[in-house]
PDB file of C-alpha atoms in Angstrom:
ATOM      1  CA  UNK A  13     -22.667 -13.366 -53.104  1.00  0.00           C
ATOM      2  CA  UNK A  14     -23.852 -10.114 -51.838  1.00  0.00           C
ATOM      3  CA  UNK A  15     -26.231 -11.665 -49.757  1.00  0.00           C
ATOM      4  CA  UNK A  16     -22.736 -13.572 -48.130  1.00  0.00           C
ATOM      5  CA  UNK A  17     -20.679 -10.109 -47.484  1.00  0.00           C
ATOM      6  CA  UNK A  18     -23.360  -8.493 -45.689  1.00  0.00           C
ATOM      7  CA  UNK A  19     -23.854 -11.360 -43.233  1.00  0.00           C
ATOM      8  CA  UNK A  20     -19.835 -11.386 -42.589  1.00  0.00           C
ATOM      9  CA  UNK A  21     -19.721  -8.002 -41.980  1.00  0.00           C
ATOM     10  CA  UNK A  22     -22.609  -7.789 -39.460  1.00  0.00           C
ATOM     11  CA  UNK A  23     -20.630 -10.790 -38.047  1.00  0.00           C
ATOM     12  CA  UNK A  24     -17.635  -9.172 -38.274  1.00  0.00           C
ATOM     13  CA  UNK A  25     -19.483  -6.168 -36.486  1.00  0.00           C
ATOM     14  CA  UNK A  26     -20.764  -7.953 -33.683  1.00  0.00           C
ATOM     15  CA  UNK A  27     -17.468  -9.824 -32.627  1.00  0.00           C
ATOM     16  CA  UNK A  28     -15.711  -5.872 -32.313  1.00  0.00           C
ATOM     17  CA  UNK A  29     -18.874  -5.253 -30.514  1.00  0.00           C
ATOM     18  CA  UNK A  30     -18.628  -7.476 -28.285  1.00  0.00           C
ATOM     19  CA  UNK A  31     -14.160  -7.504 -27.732  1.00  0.00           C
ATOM     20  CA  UNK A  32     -14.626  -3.696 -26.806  1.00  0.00           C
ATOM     21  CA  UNK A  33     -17.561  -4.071 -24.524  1.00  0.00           C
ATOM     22  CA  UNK A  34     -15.679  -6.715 -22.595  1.00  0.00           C
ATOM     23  CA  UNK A  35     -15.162  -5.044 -18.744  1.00  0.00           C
ATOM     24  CA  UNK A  36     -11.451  -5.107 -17.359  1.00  0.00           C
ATOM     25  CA  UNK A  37     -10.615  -7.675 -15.607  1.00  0.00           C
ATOM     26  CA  UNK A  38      -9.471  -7.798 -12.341  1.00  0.00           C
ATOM     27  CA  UNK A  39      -5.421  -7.929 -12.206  1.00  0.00           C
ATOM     28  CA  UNK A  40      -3.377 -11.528 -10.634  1.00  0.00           C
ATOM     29  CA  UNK A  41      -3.224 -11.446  -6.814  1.00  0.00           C
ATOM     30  CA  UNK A  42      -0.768  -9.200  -5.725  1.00  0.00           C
ATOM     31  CA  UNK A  43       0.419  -8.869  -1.960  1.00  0.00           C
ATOM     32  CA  UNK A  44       1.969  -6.219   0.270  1.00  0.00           C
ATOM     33  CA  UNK A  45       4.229  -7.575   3.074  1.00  0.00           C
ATOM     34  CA  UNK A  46       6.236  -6.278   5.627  1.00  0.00           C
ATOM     35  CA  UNK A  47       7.934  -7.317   8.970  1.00  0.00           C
ATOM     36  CA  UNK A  48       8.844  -5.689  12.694  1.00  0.00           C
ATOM     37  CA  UNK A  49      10.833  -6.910  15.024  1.00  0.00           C
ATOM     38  CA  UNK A  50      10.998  -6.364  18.998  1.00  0.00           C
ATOM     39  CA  UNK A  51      13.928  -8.053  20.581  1.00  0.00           C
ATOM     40  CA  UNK A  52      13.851 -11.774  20.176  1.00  0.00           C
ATOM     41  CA  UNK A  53      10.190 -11.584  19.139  1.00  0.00           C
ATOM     42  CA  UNK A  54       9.031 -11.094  15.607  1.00  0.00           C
ATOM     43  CA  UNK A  55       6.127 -10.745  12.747  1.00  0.00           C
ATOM     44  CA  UNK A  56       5.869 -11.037   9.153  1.00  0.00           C
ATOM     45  CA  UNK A  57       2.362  -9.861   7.588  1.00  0.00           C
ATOM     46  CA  UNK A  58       0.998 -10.345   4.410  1.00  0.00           C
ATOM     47  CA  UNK A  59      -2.049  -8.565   2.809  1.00  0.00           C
ATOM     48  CA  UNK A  60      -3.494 -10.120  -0.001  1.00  0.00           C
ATOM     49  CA  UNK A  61      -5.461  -7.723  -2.995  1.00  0.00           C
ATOM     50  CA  UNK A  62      -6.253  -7.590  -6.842  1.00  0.00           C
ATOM     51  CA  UNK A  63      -6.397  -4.151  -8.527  1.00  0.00           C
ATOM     52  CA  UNK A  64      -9.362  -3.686 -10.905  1.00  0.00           C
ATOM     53  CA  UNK A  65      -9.569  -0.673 -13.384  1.00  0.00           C
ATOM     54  CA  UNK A  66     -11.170   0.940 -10.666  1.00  0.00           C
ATOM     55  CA  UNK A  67     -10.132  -0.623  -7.056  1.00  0.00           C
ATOM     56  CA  UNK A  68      -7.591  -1.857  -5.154  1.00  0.00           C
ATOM     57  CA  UNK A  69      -9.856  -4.834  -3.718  1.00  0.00           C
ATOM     58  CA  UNK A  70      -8.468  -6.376  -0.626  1.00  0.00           C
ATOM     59  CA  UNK A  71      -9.118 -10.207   0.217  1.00  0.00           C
ATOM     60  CA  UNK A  72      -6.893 -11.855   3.025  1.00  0.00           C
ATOM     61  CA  UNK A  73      -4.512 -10.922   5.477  1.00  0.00           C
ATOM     62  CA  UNK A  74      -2.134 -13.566   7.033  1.00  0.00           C
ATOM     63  CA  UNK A  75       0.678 -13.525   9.839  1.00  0.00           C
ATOM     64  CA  UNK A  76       3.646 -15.324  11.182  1.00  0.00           C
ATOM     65  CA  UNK A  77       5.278 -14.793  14.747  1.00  0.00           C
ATOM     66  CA  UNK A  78       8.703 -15.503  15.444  1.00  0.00           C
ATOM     67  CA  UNK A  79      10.074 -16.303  18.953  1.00  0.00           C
ATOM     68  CA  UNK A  80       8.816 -18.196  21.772  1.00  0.00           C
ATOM     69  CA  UNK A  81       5.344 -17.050  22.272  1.00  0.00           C
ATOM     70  CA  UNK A  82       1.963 -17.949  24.033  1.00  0.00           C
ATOM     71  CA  UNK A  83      -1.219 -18.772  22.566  1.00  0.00           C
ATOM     72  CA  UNK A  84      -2.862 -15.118  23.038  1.00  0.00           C
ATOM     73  CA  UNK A  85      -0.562 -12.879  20.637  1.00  0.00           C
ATOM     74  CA  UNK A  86      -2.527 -10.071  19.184  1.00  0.00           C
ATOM     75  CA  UNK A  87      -2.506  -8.514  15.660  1.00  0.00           C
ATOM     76  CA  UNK A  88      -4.083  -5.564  14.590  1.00  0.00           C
ATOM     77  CA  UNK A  89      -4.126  -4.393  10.722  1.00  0.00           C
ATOM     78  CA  UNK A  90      -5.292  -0.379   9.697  1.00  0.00           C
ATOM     79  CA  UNK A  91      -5.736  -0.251   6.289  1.00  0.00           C
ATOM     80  CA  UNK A  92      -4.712   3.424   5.488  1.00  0.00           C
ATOM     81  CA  UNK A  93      -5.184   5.835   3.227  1.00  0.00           C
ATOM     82  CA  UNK A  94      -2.315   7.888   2.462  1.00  0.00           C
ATOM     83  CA  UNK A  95      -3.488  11.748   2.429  1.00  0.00           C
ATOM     84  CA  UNK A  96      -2.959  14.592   4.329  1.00  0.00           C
ATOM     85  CA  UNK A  97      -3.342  13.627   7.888  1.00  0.00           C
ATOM     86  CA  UNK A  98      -3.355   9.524   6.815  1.00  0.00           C
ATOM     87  CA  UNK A  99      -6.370   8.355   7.925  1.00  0.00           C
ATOM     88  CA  UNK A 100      -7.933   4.471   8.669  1.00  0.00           C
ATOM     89  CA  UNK A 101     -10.390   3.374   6.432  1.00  0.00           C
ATOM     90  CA  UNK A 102     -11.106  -0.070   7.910  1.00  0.00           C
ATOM     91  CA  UNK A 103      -9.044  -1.964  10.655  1.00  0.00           C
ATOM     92  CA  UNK A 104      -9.119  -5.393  11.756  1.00  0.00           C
ATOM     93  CA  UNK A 105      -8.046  -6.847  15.643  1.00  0.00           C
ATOM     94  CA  UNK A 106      -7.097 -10.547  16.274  1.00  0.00           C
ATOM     95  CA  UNK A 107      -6.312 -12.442  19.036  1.00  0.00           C
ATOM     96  CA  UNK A 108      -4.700 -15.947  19.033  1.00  0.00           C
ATOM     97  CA  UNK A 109      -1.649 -18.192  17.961  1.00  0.00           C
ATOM     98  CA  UNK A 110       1.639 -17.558  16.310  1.00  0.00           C
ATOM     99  CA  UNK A 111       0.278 -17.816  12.444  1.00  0.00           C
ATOM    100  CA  UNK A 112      -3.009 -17.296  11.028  1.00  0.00           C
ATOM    101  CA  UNK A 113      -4.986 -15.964   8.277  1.00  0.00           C
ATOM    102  CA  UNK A 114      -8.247 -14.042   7.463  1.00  0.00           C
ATOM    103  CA  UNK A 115     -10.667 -13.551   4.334  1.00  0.00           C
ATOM    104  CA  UNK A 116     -11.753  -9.911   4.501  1.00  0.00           C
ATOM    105  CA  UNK A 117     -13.211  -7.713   1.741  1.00  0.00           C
ATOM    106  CA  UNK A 118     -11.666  -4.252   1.772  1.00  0.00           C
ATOM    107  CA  UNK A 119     -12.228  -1.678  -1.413  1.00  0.00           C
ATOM    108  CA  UNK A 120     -10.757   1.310  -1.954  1.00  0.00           C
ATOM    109  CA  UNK A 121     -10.467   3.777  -4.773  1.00  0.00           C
ATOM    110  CA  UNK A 122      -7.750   3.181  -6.999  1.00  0.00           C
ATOM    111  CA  UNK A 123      -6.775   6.853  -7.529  1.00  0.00           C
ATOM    112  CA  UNK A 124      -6.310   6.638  -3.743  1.00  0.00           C
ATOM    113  CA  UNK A 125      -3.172   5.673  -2.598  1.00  0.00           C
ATOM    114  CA  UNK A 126      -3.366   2.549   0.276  1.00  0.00           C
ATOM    115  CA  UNK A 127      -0.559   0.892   2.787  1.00  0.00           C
ATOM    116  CA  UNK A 128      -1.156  -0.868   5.669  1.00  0.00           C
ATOM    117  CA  UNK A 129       0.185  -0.313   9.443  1.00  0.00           C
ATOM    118  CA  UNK A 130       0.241  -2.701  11.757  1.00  0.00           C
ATOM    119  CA  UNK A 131       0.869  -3.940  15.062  1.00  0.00           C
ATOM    120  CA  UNK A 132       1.445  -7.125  17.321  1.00  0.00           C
ATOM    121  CA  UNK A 133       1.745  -7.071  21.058  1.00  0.00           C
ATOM    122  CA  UNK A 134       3.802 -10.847  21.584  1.00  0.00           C
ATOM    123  CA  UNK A 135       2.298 -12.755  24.748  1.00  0.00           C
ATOM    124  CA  UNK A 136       5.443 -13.601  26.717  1.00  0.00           C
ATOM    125  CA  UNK A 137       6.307 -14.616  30.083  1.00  0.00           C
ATOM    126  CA  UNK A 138       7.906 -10.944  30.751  1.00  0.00           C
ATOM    127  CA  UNK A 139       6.320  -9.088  32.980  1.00  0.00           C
ATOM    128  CA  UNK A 140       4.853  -6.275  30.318  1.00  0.00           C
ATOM    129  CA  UNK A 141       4.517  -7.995  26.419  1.00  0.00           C
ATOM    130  CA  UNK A 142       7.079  -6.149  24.139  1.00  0.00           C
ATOM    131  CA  UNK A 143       5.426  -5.239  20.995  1.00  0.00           C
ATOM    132  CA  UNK A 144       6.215  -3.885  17.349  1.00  0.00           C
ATOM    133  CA  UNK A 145       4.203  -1.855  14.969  1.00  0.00           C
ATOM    134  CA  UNK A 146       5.387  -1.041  10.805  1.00  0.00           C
ATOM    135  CA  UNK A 147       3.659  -0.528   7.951  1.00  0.00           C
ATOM    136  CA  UNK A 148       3.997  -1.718   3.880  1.00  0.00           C
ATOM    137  CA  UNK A 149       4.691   0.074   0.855  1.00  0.00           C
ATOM    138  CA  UNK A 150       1.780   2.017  -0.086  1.00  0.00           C
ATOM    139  CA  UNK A 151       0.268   0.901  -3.736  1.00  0.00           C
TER     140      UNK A 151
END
């Protein structure tokens, strides 16, 4: 009988053991979106991340233009960091249609507080391409 309590409380042992060693786990994805607007021409941007214990782990960024574009629209993406002059910690530049969507892999800190600015210059028929630029909420 002895013999029987010993071996369930080393068992009991181990499973604490191993429920507290677990690591965290990586939170559901989470976006930040935001949208600018120049005349009859628009965007809507979305960056995809998870937040760790320890990161804010960025994994796709995706756009939408509204209005009557070309094929050679271009979106850039400055992931920020929001301090004392803000300063770009990784940026991104595409070229192309009205909707599209990238895997990156962007880390950052999570003590460090992150947004992203952005801006699209529309290919029109105008003689100069209007353009808008905005930024998200920071996390």
């Amino acid at each position: 009988m002895k013999i029987l309590r010993n071996v369930a409380v080393v068992a009991a042992m181990g499973l604490a053991t191993s429920i507290t060693a677990t690591p965290a786990m990586a939170s559901a994805d989470q976006y930040l979106i935001a949208r600018c607007k120049s005349g009859n021409f628009g965007i809507e941007i979305s960056a995809r991340y998870r937040t760790t214990g320890t990161q804010h782990l960025f994994n796709q960024l995706s756009w939408r233009i509204a209005g009557n574009v070309g094929s050679k629209n271009t979106v850039r993406f400055y992931f920020m960091q929001d301090a004392q002059p803000d300063f770009v910690f990784k940026a991104f530049n595409y070229t192309g249609g009205k909707t599209g969507s990238r895997n990156i892999w962007v880390a950052r800190p999570k003590p460090h507080k992150v947004f992203v600015r952005f801006g699209a210059r529309f290919d029109t028929s105008a003689s100069s391409d209007p353009g808008c630029t905005y930024q998200t909420r920071g996390i």
